[in-house]
Short mmCIF file of C-alpha atoms in Angstrom, two decimals:
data_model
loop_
_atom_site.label_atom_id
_atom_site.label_comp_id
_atom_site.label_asym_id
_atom_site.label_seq_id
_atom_site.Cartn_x
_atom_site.Cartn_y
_atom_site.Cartn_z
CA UNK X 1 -8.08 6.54 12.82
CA UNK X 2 -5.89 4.36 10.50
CA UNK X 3 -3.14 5.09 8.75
CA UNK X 4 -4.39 6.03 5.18
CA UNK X 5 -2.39 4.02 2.15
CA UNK X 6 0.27 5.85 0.91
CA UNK X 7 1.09 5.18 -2.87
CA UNK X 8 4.31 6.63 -4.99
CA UNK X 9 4.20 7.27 -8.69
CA UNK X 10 7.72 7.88 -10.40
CA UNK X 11 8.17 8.15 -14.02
CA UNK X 12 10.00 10.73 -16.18
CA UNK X 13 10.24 14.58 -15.73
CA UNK X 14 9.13 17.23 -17.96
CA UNK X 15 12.14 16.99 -20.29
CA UNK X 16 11.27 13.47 -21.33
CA UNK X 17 7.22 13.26 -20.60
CA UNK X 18 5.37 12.85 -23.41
CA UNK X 19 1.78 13.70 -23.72
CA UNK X 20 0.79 9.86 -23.99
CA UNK X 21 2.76 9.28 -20.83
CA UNK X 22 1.30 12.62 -19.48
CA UNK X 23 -2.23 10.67 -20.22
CA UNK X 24 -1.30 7.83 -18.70
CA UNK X 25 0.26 9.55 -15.48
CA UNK X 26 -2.94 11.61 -15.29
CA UNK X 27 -5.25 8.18 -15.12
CA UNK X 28 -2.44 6.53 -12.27
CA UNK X 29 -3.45 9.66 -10.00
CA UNK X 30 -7.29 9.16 -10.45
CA UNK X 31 -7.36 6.05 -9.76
CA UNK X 32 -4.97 6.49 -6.83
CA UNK X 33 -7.85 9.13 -5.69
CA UNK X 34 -10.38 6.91 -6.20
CA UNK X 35 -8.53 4.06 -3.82
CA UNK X 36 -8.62 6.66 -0.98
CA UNK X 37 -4.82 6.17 -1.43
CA UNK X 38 -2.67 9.31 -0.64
CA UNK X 39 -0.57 9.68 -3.71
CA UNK X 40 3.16 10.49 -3.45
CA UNK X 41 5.34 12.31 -5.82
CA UNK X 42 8.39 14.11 -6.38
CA UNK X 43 6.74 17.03 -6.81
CA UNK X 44 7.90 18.59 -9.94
CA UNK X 45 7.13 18.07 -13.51
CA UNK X 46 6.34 15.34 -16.03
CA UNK X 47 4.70 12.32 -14.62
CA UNK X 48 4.77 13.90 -11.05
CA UNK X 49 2.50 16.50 -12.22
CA UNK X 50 0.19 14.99 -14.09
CA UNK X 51 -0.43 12.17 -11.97
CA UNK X 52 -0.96 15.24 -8.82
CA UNK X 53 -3.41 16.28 -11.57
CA UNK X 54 -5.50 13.68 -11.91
CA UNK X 55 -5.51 12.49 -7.96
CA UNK X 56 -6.29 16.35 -7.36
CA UNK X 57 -9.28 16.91 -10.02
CA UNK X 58 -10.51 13.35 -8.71
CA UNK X 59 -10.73 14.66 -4.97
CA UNK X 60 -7.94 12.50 -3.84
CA UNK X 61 -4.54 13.71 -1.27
CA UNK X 62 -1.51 14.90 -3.19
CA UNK X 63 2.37 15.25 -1.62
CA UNK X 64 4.87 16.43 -3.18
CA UNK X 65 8.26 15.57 -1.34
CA UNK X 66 10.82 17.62 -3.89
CA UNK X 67 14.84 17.60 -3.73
CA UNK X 68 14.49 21.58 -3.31
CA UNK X 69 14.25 23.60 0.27
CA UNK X 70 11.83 26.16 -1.43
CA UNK X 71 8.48 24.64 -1.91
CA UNK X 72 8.00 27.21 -4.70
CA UNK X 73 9.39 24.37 -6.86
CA UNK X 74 6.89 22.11 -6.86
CA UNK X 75 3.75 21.64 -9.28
CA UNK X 76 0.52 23.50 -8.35
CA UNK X 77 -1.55 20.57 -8.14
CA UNK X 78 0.51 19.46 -4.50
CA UNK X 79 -1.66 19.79 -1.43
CA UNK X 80 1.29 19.03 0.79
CA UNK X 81 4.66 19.73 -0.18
CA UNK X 82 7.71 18.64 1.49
CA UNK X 83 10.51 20.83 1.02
CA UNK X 84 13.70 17.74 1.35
CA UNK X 85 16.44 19.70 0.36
CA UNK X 86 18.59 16.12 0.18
CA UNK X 87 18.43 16.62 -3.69
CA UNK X 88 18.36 13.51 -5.49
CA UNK X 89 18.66 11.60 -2.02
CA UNK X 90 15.02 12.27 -1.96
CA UNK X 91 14.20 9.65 -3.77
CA UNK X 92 14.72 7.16 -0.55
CA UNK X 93 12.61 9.34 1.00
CA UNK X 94 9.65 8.76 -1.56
CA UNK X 95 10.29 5.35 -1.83
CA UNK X 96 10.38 4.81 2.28
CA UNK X 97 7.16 7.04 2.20
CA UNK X 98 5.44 4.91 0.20
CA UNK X 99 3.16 1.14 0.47
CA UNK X 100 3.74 0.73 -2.99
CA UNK X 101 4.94 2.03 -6.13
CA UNK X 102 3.73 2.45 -9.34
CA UNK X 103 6.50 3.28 -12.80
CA UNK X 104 5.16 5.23 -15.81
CA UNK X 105 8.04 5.33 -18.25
CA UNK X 106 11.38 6.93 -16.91
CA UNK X 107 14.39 7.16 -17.05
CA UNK X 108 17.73 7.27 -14.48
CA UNK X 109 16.03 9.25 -11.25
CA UNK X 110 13.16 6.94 -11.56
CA UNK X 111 15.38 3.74 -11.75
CA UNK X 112 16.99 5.42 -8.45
CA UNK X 113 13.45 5.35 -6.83
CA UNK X 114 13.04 1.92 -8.33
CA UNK X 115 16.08 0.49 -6.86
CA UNK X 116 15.29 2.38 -3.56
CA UNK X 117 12.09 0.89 -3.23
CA UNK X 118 13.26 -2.65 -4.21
CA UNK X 119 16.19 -3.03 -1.62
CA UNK X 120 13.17 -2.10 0.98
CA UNK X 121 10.51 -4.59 -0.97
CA UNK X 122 8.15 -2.14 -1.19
CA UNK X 123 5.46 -3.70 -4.17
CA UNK X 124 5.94 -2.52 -7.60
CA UNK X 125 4.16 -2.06 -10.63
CA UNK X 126 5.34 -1.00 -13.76
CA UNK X 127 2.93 -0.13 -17.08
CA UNK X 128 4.48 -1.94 -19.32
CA UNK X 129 3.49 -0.20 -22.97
CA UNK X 130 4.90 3.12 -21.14
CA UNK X 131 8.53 2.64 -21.81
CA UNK X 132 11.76 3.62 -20.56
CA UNK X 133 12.23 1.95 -16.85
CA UNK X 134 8.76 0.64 -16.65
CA UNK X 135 9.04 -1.21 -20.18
CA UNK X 136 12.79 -2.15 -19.24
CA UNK X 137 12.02 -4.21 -15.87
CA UNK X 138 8.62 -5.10 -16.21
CA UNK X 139 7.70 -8.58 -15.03
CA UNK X 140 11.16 -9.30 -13.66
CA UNK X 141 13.76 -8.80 -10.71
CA UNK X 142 16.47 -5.75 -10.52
CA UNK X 143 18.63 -8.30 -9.31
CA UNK X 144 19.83 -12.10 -7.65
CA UNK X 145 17.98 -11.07 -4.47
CA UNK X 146 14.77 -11.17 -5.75
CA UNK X 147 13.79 -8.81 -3.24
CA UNK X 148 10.02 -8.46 -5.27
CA UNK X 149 9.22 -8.99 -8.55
CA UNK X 150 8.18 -5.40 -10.72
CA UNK X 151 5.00 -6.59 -11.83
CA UNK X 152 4.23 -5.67 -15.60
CA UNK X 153 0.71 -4.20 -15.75
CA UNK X 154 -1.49 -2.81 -19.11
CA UNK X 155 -3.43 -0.32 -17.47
CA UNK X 156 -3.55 2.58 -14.81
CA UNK X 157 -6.71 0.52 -13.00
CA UNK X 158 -4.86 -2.80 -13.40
CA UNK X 159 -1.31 -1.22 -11.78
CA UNK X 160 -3.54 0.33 -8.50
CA UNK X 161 -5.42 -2.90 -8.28
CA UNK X 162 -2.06 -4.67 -7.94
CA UNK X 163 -0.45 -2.44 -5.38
CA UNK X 164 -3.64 -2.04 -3.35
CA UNK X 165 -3.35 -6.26 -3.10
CA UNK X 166 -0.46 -6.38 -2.14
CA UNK X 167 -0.52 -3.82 0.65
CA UNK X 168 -3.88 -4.61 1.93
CA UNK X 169 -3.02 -8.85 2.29
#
């Protein structure tokens, strides 16, 4: 049996998830389902859970690795939850646990999982029309290392396309 692709989506939390980004979020998780991708999340709110939403209702494998040591905490639509208890650490654990990321809006935990994933060149994809982090450093570099480029995308099928070429090549 091979390992199955493993693919994180970070974006804002409940407090700052609005419903268009809740739409979009939703879409990222189908289509993560419908790559036979396991989809990776913080587990909570916002963009977490409506992306475990859409990969669940599609059929697809949600985990939910949350900053908490009570799974209680994390969104109902989580097949596996991993209780970290590292707090906001956790989010080098979601980026390490991941082939690739996708970035639906965002704000400063989600630029934490952005730079996390970048120092360890993990492929990124970022919708671009979904503001906050995603808008901020679409199609560029965090920094002189050009470690990988976050790759500005249009749509939820464009952004899996993307990460699913570059961790299938």
């Amino acid at each position: 049996m091979t390992k199955r692709r493993q693919i994180l989506v970070i974006g804002n939390n409940e407090s700052g998830c609005t419903p268009e980004l809740e739409k979009l979020a939703y879409d990222v998780g189908v289509e993560v389902a419908k790559s036979e991708s396991v989809l990776i999340t913080g587990g909570l709110g916002g963009v977490m859970k409506a992306a475990s939403h859409g990969a669940h209702d599609a059929g697809g494998l949600t985990v939910g690795i949350i900053p908490q040591d009570n799974p209680s905490y994390a969104n109902e639509f989580c097949d596996i939850v991993i209780p970290s208890g590292l707090g906001l650490s956790r989010d080098f654990l979601n980026a390490l646990s991941a082939d690739g990321v996708i970035i639906v809006g965002g704000g400063s935990g989600t630029l934490s999982e952005t730079c996390a994933a970048y120092m360890h060149k993990k492929p990124i994809a970022a919708l671009k029309n979904s503001g906050g982090i995603a808008s901020k450093f679409s199609d560029q570099y965090l920094d002189h290392r050009q470690n990988v480029k976050i790759v500005g995308v249009e749509t939820p099928q464009e952004a899996v396309r993307y990460i699913l070429s570059q961790i299938t090549a």
